[in-house]
Coordinates of C-alpha atoms (C1' of nucleotides) in Angstrom, one line a residue:
Chain A
M8 CA 8.1 2.0 -28.3
H9 CA 9.9 -1.3 -28.1
N10 CA 8.2 -4.5 -27.4
P11 CA 8.2 -4.8 -23.5
S12 CA 9.6 -8.2 -23.4
E13 CA 12.7 -6.9 -25.2
Q14 CA 13.2 -4.2 -22.5
N15 CA 15.0 -4.3 -19.3
F16 CA 11.6 -4.3 -17.2
I17 CA 11.0 -6.2 -14.1
Q18 CA 9.0 -9.3 -15.1
Q19 CA 5.1 -9.6 -14.0
L20 CA 5.2 -6.4 -12.1
S21 CA 3.1 -3.3 -13.8
I22 CA 2.1 0.1 -12.4
D23 CA -1.6 1.2 -13.1
C24 CA -2.6 4.8 -12.7
V25 CA -5.9 6.2 -11.7
I26 CA -5.3 9.8 -13.0
F27 CA -8.0 12.2 -11.5
G28 CA -9.3 15.3 -13.1
Y29 CA -11.9 17.8 -12.2
H30 CA -14.3 19.1 -14.9
Q31 CA -17.9 20.5 -15.2
K32 CA -18.5 19.6 -11.4
Q33 CA -17.5 16.2 -12.1
L34 CA -14.5 13.8 -11.1
Q35 CA -12.7 12.5 -14.4
V36 CA -10.6 9.6 -15.0
L37 CA -8.0 9.3 -17.9
V38 CA -8.5 6.3 -19.8
N39 CA -7.3 4.9 -22.9
K40 CA -9.0 2.9 -25.6
L41 CA -6.7 0.2 -27.1
N42 CA -5.8 0.4 -30.9
F43 CA -7.5 -2.9 -31.8
N44 CA -10.8 -3.9 -32.8
G45 CA -13.2 -4.4 -30.1
N46 CA -14.0 -2.1 -27.4
F47 CA -10.9 -2.6 -25.0
W48 CA -10.5 0.1 -22.5
A49 CA -7.8 0.4 -20.1
L50 CA -5.9 2.6 -17.4
P51 CA -3.1 4.1 -18.1
G52 CA 0.1 2.0 -17.0
G53 CA 3.4 0.8 -17.7
F54 CA 6.4 -1.2 -16.2
V55 CA 9.3 -0.8 -13.8
F56 CA 13.0 -0.6 -15.3
Q57 CA 15.5 -2.7 -13.3
N58 CA 17.1 0.3 -12.0
E59 CA 14.1 2.6 -11.3
D60 CA 12.0 3.4 -8.0
I61 CA 8.8 2.3 -8.4
D62 CA 7.8 5.7 -7.4
K63 CA 10.0 7.2 -10.3
A64 CA 8.5 4.9 -12.7
A65 CA 4.9 6.1 -11.8
N66 CA 6.1 9.6 -12.2
R67 CA 7.4 8.6 -15.7
I68 CA 4.4 6.8 -16.6
L69 CA 2.2 10.0 -15.6
Q70 CA 4.6 12.2 -17.3
E71 CA 4.3 10.4 -20.7
R72 CA 0.5 10.5 -20.5
T73 CA -0.2 14.1 -19.2
G74 CA 2.8 16.0 -20.4
I75 CA 3.4 17.4 -17.0
S76 CA 5.8 16.5 -14.3
E77 CA 5.5 17.5 -10.5
I78 CA 2.2 15.7 -10.4
Y79 CA 0.7 14.8 -7.0
L80 CA 1.0 10.8 -6.7
D81 CA 0.0 8.2 -4.1
Q82 CA 0.6 4.7 -4.0
F83 CA -2.7 3.2 -2.7
Y84 CA -2.9 -0.7 -3.0
V85 CA -1.3 -3.8 -4.8
F86 CA -3.5 -5.9 -7.1
G87 CA -2.1 -9.6 -6.8
N88 CA -4.6 -12.1 -7.2
A89 CA -3.3 -14.9 -9.1
T90 CA -6.2 -14.6 -11.7
R91 CA -4.8 -11.2 -12.8
N92 CA -3.5 -12.0 -16.3
N93 CA -4.2 -10.7 -19.8
L94 CA -5.1 -14.2 -20.9
N95 CA -8.8 -13.6 -21.5
F96 CA -8.3 -10.2 -22.7
I97 CA -5.6 -11.2 -25.2
D98 CA -7.5 -14.2 -26.5
E99 CA -10.6 -12.2 -27.0
L100 CA -8.4 -9.6 -28.6
I101 CA -7.2 -12.1 -31.1
A102 CA -10.5 -13.5 -32.1
L103 CA -11.6 -9.9 -32.8
N104 CA -8.4 -9.0 -34.5
P105 CA -7.4 -12.1 -36.7
H106 CA -4.5 -10.2 -38.3
M107 CA -2.8 -10.3 -34.8
S108 CA -3.1 -13.9 -34.4
I109 CA -0.3 -14.5 -36.7
D110 CA 1.8 -11.7 -35.4
E111 CA 1.3 -12.3 -31.7
K112 CA 1.3 -16.1 -31.8
S113 CA 4.2 -16.5 -33.7
N114 CA 6.0 -13.8 -31.6
K115 CA 5.9 -16.5 -28.7
V116 CA 8.3 -14.4 -26.4
E117 CA 6.0 -11.3 -26.7
Y118 CA 2.7 -13.3 -26.2
E119 CA 4.2 -15.3 -23.2
W120 CA 5.5 -12.0 -21.6
F121 CA 2.0 -10.5 -21.9
T122 CA -0.2 -13.4 -21.0
R123 CA 1.8 -14.2 -17.9
R124 CA 0.0 -13.1 -14.5
F125 CA 0.9 -9.7 -13.5
I126 CA 1.1 -8.1 -9.9
S127 CA -0.1 -4.3 -10.4
I128 CA 0.9 -1.6 -8.1
G129 CA -1.9 1.2 -8.1
Y130 CA -1.0 4.7 -8.1
Y131 CA -3.5 7.7 -8.2
A132 CA -2.7 11.0 -9.3
L133 CA -4.5 14.3 -9.2
V134 CA -3.9 16.9 -11.8
D135 CA -5.1 20.4 -13.0
I136 CA -7.0 19.1 -16.0
R137 CA -6.5 22.1 -18.0
K138 CA -2.8 21.7 -18.1
V139 CA -3.0 18.1 -19.2
V140 CA -2.7 17.3 -23.0
P141 CA -3.5 13.5 -22.9
Q142 CA -0.8 11.8 -25.0
K143 CA -1.7 8.2 -26.4
T144 CA 1.2 5.6 -27.1
D145 CA 1.1 3.5 -30.0
L146 CA -0.8 0.9 -28.4
D147 CA -3.9 3.2 -27.9
E148 CA -6.4 4.4 -30.4
S149 CA -7.4 7.3 -28.4
I150 CA -7.3 8.5 -24.7
H151 CA -10.1 10.5 -23.1
W152 CA -11.1 12.1 -19.9
I153 CA -14.0 10.3 -18.7
N154 CA -16.5 11.0 -16.1
I155 CA -16.1 8.7 -13.1
K156 CA -19.7 7.9 -13.3
D157 CA -19.7 6.8 -16.9
L158 CA -16.7 4.7 -17.1
P159 CA -16.8 2.0 -19.7
S160 CA -16.1 -1.6 -18.7
M161 CA -12.0 -2.0 -18.8
I162 CA -9.9 -4.8 -19.0
I163 CA -8.9 -7.2 -16.1
D164 CA -9.8 -5.4 -13.1
H165 CA -9.1 -1.9 -14.0
N166 CA -12.9 -0.8 -12.8
D167 CA -12.1 -2.2 -9.4
I168 CA -8.8 -0.4 -9.2
V169 CA -10.8 2.9 -9.9
L170 CA -13.0 2.2 -7.1
K171 CA -10.4 1.5 -4.7
A172 CA -8.4 4.5 -5.7
L173 CA -11.4 6.7 -5.1
E174 CA -11.8 5.1 -1.7
S175 CA -8.2 6.0 -0.7
L176 CA -8.5 9.7 -2.1
R177 CA -11.7 10.2 0.1
V178 CA -9.8 9.0 3.1
N179 CA -6.6 11.1 2.4
V180 CA -8.2 14.2 0.8
D181 CA -8.8 15.8 4.4
E182 CA -5.8 14.9 6.2
K183 CA -3.4 15.7 3.3
R184 CA -5.2 18.7 1.7
L185 CA -4.7 17.2 -1.5
A186 CA -8.0 18.2 -3.1
F187 CA -6.7 21.6 -4.5
N188 CA -4.1 19.8 -6.7
L189 CA -7.4 19.2 -9.0
L190 CA -8.1 23.1 -9.3
S191 CA -6.4 25.8 -10.9
E192 CA -4.0 28.0 -9.0
T193 CA -6.8 30.4 -7.8
F194 CA -10.4 29.3 -7.2
T195 CA -13.5 30.5 -5.4
M196 CA -14.8 28.9 -2.2
K197 CA -17.9 27.6 -4.4
E198 CA -15.7 25.7 -6.7
A199 CA -13.8 24.2 -3.8
Q200 CA -17.2 23.1 -2.4
E201 CA -18.5 21.5 -5.8
L202 CA -15.1 19.7 -6.0
Y203 CA -15.6 18.2 -2.6
E204 CA -19.2 17.3 -3.5
A205 CA -17.8 15.6 -6.7
I206 CA -15.3 13.6 -4.7
F207 CA -17.6 12.4 -1.8
D208 CA -20.8 12.3 -4.1
K209 CA -22.9 14.4 -1.5
P210 CA -23.8 17.9 -0.9
F211 CA -22.0 20.1 1.8
A212 CA -23.6 22.9 3.6
R213 CA -22.4 26.0 2.0
N214 CA -21.5 28.2 5.2
N215 CA -20.1 25.4 7.1
F216 CA -18.1 24.3 4.4
Q217 CA -16.5 27.7 4.1
K218 CA -15.8 27.8 7.7
K219 CA -14.3 24.3 7.9
I220 CA -11.9 25.2 4.9
L221 CA -11.0 28.5 6.2
D222 CA -10.2 27.3 9.6
L223 CA -7.8 25.1 8.3
D224 CA -5.8 28.0 7.7
I225 CA -4.2 26.9 4.4
L226 CA -5.7 29.4 1.9
D227 CA -4.9 33.0 1.2
R228 CA -7.7 35.2 0.3
L229 CA -7.0 37.2 -3.1
E230 CA -9.1 39.8 -4.8
K231 CA -13.0 39.6 -5.8
K232 CA -13.8 37.9 -8.8
F233 CA -16.1 39.9 -10.6
T234 CA -18.4 37.5 -12.9
G235 CA -21.0 39.9 -14.2
A236 CA -23.7 37.8 -12.4
A237 CA -26.4 39.5 -10.6
N238 CA -25.0 38.7 -7.1
K239 CA -22.1 39.7 -4.7
A240 CA -18.8 38.9 -6.2
P241 CA -16.9 35.9 -4.8
F242 CA -13.3 36.1 -3.2
L243 CA -10.4 34.2 -5.0
Y244 CA -8.4 32.0 -2.9
R245 CA -5.0 30.3 -3.5
L246 CA -3.0 27.7 -1.5
K247 CA -0.4 29.1 0.9
K248 CA 2.7 28.1 0.4
Chain B
M21 CA 13.3 -26.0 1.8
H22 CA 14.5 -26.0 -1.7
N23 CA 16.6 -23.0 -3.3
P24 CA 14.2 -20.4 -4.3
S25 CA 15.6 -20.1 -7.7
E26 CA 14.5 -23.5 -8.4
Q27 CA 10.9 -23.0 -7.3
N28 CA 8.0 -21.5 -9.3
F29 CA 8.3 -18.2 -7.6
I30 CA 7.6 -14.9 -9.2
Q31 CA 10.9 -13.2 -9.8
Q32 CA 11.8 -10.1 -7.8
L33 CA 9.0 -9.9 -5.8
S34 CA 8.9 -10.7 -2.1
I35 CA 6.6 -10.4 1.0
D36 CA 7.6 -9.1 4.2
C37 CA 5.6 -9.6 7.3
V38 CA 5.6 -7.4 10.4
I39 CA 4.0 -9.8 13.1
F40 CA 2.7 -7.8 15.9
G41 CA 2.2 -9.4 19.4
Y42 CA 1.5 -8.0 22.8
H43 CA 3.1 -9.0 25.9
Q44 CA 4.5 -7.4 29.1
K45 CA 2.5 -4.2 28.1
Q46 CA 4.7 -3.7 25.1
L47 CA 4.3 -4.3 21.3
Q48 CA 6.5 -7.1 20.2
V49 CA 7.6 -8.1 16.6
L50 CA 8.4 -11.4 15.5
V51 CA 12.1 -11.3 14.1
N52 CA 14.6 -13.8 12.9
K53 CA 18.5 -14.2 13.2
L54 CA 19.8 -15.5 10.2
N55 CA 21.6 -18.7 10.4
F56 CA 25.3 -17.2 9.8
N57 CA 28.1 -15.6 11.3
G58 CA 27.5 -12.0 11.9
N59 CA 24.5 -10.2 13.3
F60 CA 21.9 -10.6 10.5
W61 CA 18.4 -9.8 11.5
A62 CA 15.4 -9.9 9.2
L63 CA 11.6 -9.8 9.2
P64 CA 9.9 -13.2 8.2
G65 CA 9.3 -13.1 4.4
G66 CA 8.8 -15.0 1.6
F67 CA 7.9 -15.3 -2.1
V68 CA 4.8 -15.8 -4.1
F69 CA 4.2 -18.8 -6.2
Q70 CA 3.0 -18.5 -9.8
N71 CA -0.6 -19.3 -9.0
E72 CA -1.1 -18.0 -5.7
D73 CA -3.0 -14.7 -4.5
I74 CA -0.5 -12.4 -2.8
D75 CA -2.7 -12.5 0.2
K76 CA -2.7 -16.3 0.1
A77 CA 1.0 -16.0 0.1
A78 CA 1.1 -13.8 3.0
N79 CA -1.2 -16.1 5.0
R80 CA 1.1 -19.1 4.0
I81 CA 4.4 -17.3 5.1
L82 CA 2.4 -16.3 8.5
Q83 CA 1.4 -19.8 9.1
E84 CA 4.6 -21.3 8.5
R85 CA 6.0 -18.8 11.2
T86 CA 3.5 -18.8 13.6
G87 CA 1.9 -22.1 13.4
I88 CA -1.8 -20.6 13.3
S89 CA -4.1 -19.9 10.4
E90 CA -6.9 -17.4 10.7
I91 CA -4.6 -14.5 11.4
Y92 CA -5.6 -11.1 10.9
L93 CA -3.5 -9.6 8.1
D94 CA -3.4 -6.2 6.2
Q95 CA -1.3 -5.0 3.5
F96 CA 0.0 -1.8 4.0
Y97 CA 2.8 -0.7 1.5
V98 CA 5.0 -1.7 -1.2
F99 CA 8.6 -0.7 -0.8
G100 CA 10.2 -0.7 -4.3
N101 CA 13.4 1.5 -4.3
A102 CA 15.7 0.4 -6.9
T103 CA 18.4 0.1 -4.3
R104 CA 16.4 -2.6 -2.5
N105 CA 18.6 -5.5 -3.3
N106 CA 20.7 -8.1 -1.0
L107 CA 24.0 -7.3 -2.4
N108 CA 25.4 -5.4 0.4
F109 CA 23.8 -7.9 2.9
I110 CA 25.2 -10.8 0.9
D111 CA 28.7 -9.6 0.5
E112 CA 29.1 -8.6 3.9
L113 CA 27.7 -12.2 4.8
I114 CA 30.1 -13.8 2.6
A115 CA 32.8 -11.7 4.3
L116 CA 31.9 -13.0 7.4
N117 CA 31.1 -16.6 6.2
P118 CA 34.3 -17.6 4.1
H119 CA 32.9 -21.1 3.6
M120 CA 29.8 -19.5 1.9
S121 CA 31.9 -17.8 -0.8
I122 CA 32.5 -21.1 -2.5
D123 CA 29.2 -22.4 -2.1
E124 CA 27.2 -19.2 -3.3
K125 CA 29.4 -17.8 -5.7
S126 CA 29.8 -21.2 -7.5
N127 CA 26.0 -21.6 -7.4
K128 CA 25.8 -18.6 -9.7
V129 CA 22.0 -18.9 -10.4
E130 CA 21.3 -19.0 -6.7
Y131 CA 23.4 -16.1 -6.0
E132 CA 22.0 -14.0 -8.8
W133 CA 18.5 -15.0 -7.8
F134 CA 19.1 -13.6 -4.4
T135 CA 21.1 -10.7 -5.2
R136 CA 18.8 -8.9 -7.6
R137 CA 16.8 -6.0 -6.8
F138 CA 13.3 -7.1 -5.0
I139 CA 10.0 -5.3 -4.7
S140 CA 8.4 -6.1 -1.5
I141 CA 4.9 -6.0 -0.4
G142 CA 4.4 -5.3 3.4
Y143 CA 1.9 -7.0 5.3
Y144 CA 1.1 -6.7 9.0
A145 CA -0.4 -9.2 11.2
L146 CA -2.0 -9.1 14.6
V147 CA -1.8 -12.2 16.8
D148 CA -2.5 -13.6 20.2
I149 CA 1.0 -13.9 21.3
R150 CA 0.2 -17.0 23.4
K151 CA -1.2 -19.1 20.6
V152 CA 1.9 -18.5 18.7
V153 CA 4.9 -21.1 18.5
P154 CA 7.6 -19.3 16.5
Q155 CA 9.0 -21.6 13.8
K156 CA 12.4 -20.9 12.3
T157 CA 13.2 -22.2 8.9
D158 CA 16.5 -23.5 7.8
L159 CA 17.9 -20.1 7.0
D160 CA 17.3 -19.0 10.6
E161 CA 19.4 -19.7 13.7
S162 CA 16.5 -18.6 15.9
I163 CA 13.5 -16.6 15.7
H164 CA 12.2 -14.2 18.6
W165 CA 9.7 -11.7 19.7
I166 CA 11.5 -8.4 20.3
N167 CA 9.9 -5.2 21.9
I168 CA 9.4 -3.0 19.0
K169 CA 11.4 -0.3 20.9
D170 CA 14.3 -2.7 21.3
L171 CA 14.7 -4.0 17.7
P172 CA 18.2 -4.7 16.3
S173 CA 19.3 -3.1 13.3
M174 CA 17.9 -5.3 10.2
I175 CA 19.0 -6.0 6.9
I176 CA 18.0 -3.8 4.0
D177 CA 15.1 -1.6 4.8
H178 CA 13.5 -3.8 7.4
N179 CA 13.5 -1.3 10.2
D180 CA 11.8 1.2 8.1
I181 CA 9.3 -1.5 7.2
V182 CA 8.4 -1.9 10.7
L183 CA 7.9 1.8 11.4
K184 CA 5.5 2.0 8.3
A185 CA 3.5 -0.9 9.7
L186 CA 3.2 0.8 13.1
E187 CA 2.0 3.8 11.4
S188 CA -0.6 2.0 9.6
L189 CA -1.8 0.0 12.2
R190 CA -2.2 3.3 14.3
V191 CA -4.3 4.6 11.5
N192 CA -6.5 1.6 11.3
V193 CA -6.7 0.4 14.5
D194 CA -10.0 2.5 15.5
E195 CA -12.0 2.0 12.7
K196 CA -11.6 -1.4 12.1
R197 CA -11.6 -2.4 15.6
L198 CA -8.5 -4.8 15.2
A199 CA -6.6 -4.1 18.4
F200 CA -8.4 -7.0 20.2
N201 CA -6.6 -9.6 17.9
L202 CA -3.7 -9.0 20.1
L203 CA -5.5 -9.8 23.3
S204 CA -6.7 -13.2 24.5
E205 CA -10.2 -14.0 24.1
T206 CA -11.3 -12.5 27.4
F207 CA -9.6 -9.2 28.9
T208 CA -10.2 -6.7 31.2
M209 CA -10.6 -3.0 30.4
K210 CA -7.3 -2.1 32.0
E211 CA -5.6 -4.6 29.7
A212 CA -7.3 -3.3 26.6
Q213 CA -6.2 0.3 27.6
E214 CA -2.5 -0.7 28.2
L215 CA -2.7 -2.3 24.9
Y216 CA -3.8 1.1 23.2
E217 CA -1.1 2.9 25.4
A218 CA 1.5 0.6 23.9
I219 CA 0.2 1.0 20.2
F220 CA 0.1 4.6 20.6
D221 CA 2.9 5.0 22.9
K222 CA 0.7 7.5 25.1
P223 CA -1.2 7.5 28.0
F224 CA -5.1 7.4 27.9
A225 CA -7.6 8.7 30.6
R226 CA -9.0 5.6 32.2
N227 CA -12.6 6.6 32.6
N228 CA -13.0 8.3 29.1
F229 CA -11.2 5.1 27.5
Q230 CA -13.9 2.8 29.3
K231 CA -16.5 5.0 28.0
K232 CA -15.1 5.2 24.3
I233 CA -14.7 1.5 24.0
L234 CA -17.8 0.6 25.6
D235 CA -19.7 3.2 23.4
L236 CA -18.6 1.2 20.5
D237 CA -20.8 -1.6 21.3
I238 CA -18.4 -4.1 20.2
L239 CA -17.9 -5.9 23.6
D240 CA -19.8 -8.1 25.8
R241 CA -19.3 -7.7 29.5
L242 CA -18.8 -11.3 31.2
E243 CA -18.4 -12.2 34.8
K244 CA -16.0 -10.3 37.2
K245 CA -12.2 -11.3 37.5
F246 CA -11.3 -12.1 41.2
T247 CA -7.6 -11.3 41.2
G248 CA -6.9 -11.5 44.9
A249 CA -6.0 -7.9 44.8
A250 CA -7.0 -5.2 47.5
N251 CA -9.4 -3.6 45.3
K252 CA -12.6 -3.9 43.3
A253 CA -12.7 -7.0 40.9
P254 CA -12.7 -5.7 37.1
F255 CA -15.1 -7.5 34.6
L256 CA -14.0 -9.4 31.7
Y257 CA -15.0 -8.5 28.3
R258 CA -15.1 -10.4 25.0
L259 CA -15.6 -9.3 21.5
K260 CA -19.1 -9.5 20.2
K261 CA -19.5 -11.9 17.2
Chain C
dA21 C1' -10.3 1.9 58.7
dC22 C1' -7.8 2.2 54.8
dA23 C1' -5.6 1.9 50.4
dA24 C1' -5.9 0.5 45.8
dA25 C1' -8.2 0.1 41.5
dA26 C1' -12.7 -0.3 39.3
dG27 C1' -16.9 1.9 38.1
dT28 C1' -19.8 5.7 37.1
dG29 C1' -21.5 10.5 36.5
dT30 C1' -20.9 15.8 35.7
dT31 C1' -18.9 19.6 33.8
dT32 C1' -16.2 21.9 30.5
dG33 C1' -14.5 22.4 25.8
dT34 C1' -14.5 21.9 21.0
dG35 C1' -16.1 21.1 16.6
dT36 C1' -19.8 20.1 13.4
dT37 C1' -24.6 21.0 11.8
dA38 C1' -28.6 23.9 11.2
dC39 C1' -30.8 28.1 11.0
dA40 C1' -31.0 33.1 10.2
dC41 C1' -29.5 37.3 8.7
dC42 C1' -27.1 41.0 5.9
dC43 C1' -24.4 42.3 1.5
dA44 C1' -22.9 43.1 -3.1
dT45 C1' -24.6 42.8 -7.9
dG46 C1' -27.2 43.1 -12.2
dC47 C1' -31.7 43.6 -14.2
Chain D
dG9 C1' -36.9 47.1 -5.7
dC10 C1' -35.8 42.3 -6.2
dA11 C1' -33.9 38.2 -7.4
dT12 C1' -29.7 35.7 -6.9
dG13 C1' -26.0 34.1 -4.6
dG14 C1' -21.8 35.4 -1.4
dG15 C1' -20.3 36.3 3.3
dT16 C1' -21.0 35.9 8.4
dG17 C1' -23.0 35.2 12.8
dT18 C1' -25.3 32.3 16.3
dA19 C1' -28.0 28.5 18.3
dA20 C1' -28.2 23.5 19.0
dC21 C1' -26.1 19.3 19.1
dA22 C1' -22.6 15.6 19.4
dC23 C1' -18.3 14.0 21.0
dA24 C1' -14.2 14.2 23.6
dA25 C1' -11.3 15.8 27.7
dA26 C1' -11.0 16.8 32.5
dC27 C1' -12.6 16.6 36.9
dA28 C1' -15.1 14.3 40.7
dC29 C1' -17.3 10.9 43.2
dT30 C1' -18.8 6.0 44.8
dT31 C1' -18.0 1.0 45.0
dT32 C1' -15.7 -3.3 45.8
dT33 C1' -12.0 -6.0 47.6
dG34 C1' -8.2 -7.5 50.9
dT35 C1' -5.4 -6.2 54.7

DNA sequence: ACAAAAGTGTTTGTGTTACACCCATGC
DNA sequence: GCATGGGTGTAACACAAACACTTTTGT
């Protein structure tokens, strides 16, 4: 990866992605720990090339991080407060990483590129967590799926971005039937219900949930799934094409 | 107004405003005709200062154009296709305005500033049309309220921006009770209904509309309004504080 | 008295919630 | 048989749409 300041990016504009997965009955968010001393966590993000649609840029960033294309994506908000810059973060980072101070401060161009105020376009993505192999960049020490309820404090306003993304997801999940992007291709009704419960953080009545979802007429009922459990075998379902 | 390229604006980022008013039972949009030969129409817009929140910038732009502050405002979408630039528009403009060609082409900096690709943040605003005195800038020949159904073809994707703004308005009007921003302080139930009919472009049943709105419990019923018409006098209403 | 439009009530339909019951499966 | 969890039916309720009737006003 080259220095961003040397590339043909639009200046002061970034894209931040809230990548939602679903595992162990909980919503998970893909976040990376930056490759510096100190606990710096951030959402996967990137910049927009001069000749690139912003939707394409978001897709590219997601593909880099998840390894999969054809991801469900929605632009949900622009974060543009004047105080949105990396100054605090970079200064704290340099304090904790004395070796950086020479590199970065001497590299004026790079330092100035990064510490200017950024306007960031928020996208959220919904992925089947089993298909994703998280990829870190050379800025990252590591990249993790973290339960949305256990997210660490992140740089700038990234925690707020996650909150706003969840809000938008909740608003859109019904009308756009997009929750099923988080499940594998086939699933039981109980799995779908638990997913909804994770998204809305509240319980649903089993029978009414089933009725509501089936009345949408968007699922095909497949064969039963024999689990070996001491109860009736549930049907598998798949999204209609 | 100084040349934008000389000011401390964030580059390649603009704000476009869809300012909704309501008059003669129809939604109106404030648009300006550019001060050049040829029929160039555009939405009111502007740029963001380096030290300015984007919401503040939108507010500033709206105040410049309408003369009023305290305007209801919502960010609704970012338009960021790579093809979003003023090149076609500027070239057509120069063809129709030969005197410009020297000014603009020789003024390389200005020309390049304007013809680069722009990412534009869309805001819609709701105003009481009677309180607004539309202000043109020196780029405008004139500024007009135009019925949303009769809008001319505008530069770049400004017609699409209006469509998307209307879509967002329709989604938000119920939950945010924001339609009343378009009416004067007091209004009859019929006026409110006609406004809703203009926004959704469909009729509502009179009695059910009244019931629905009153059940929201957001209006105070005031005195009757005697119109001199040969029928029962309607009540006036006002938004509760 | 009548027309016009405002106000209000009643019925119908639809969709959601709550409760109840039956069915398949393994121990 | 029994515990467990899945599937389905129905009554109760809330909300919205459709229909009907009454009231006020000026001519």
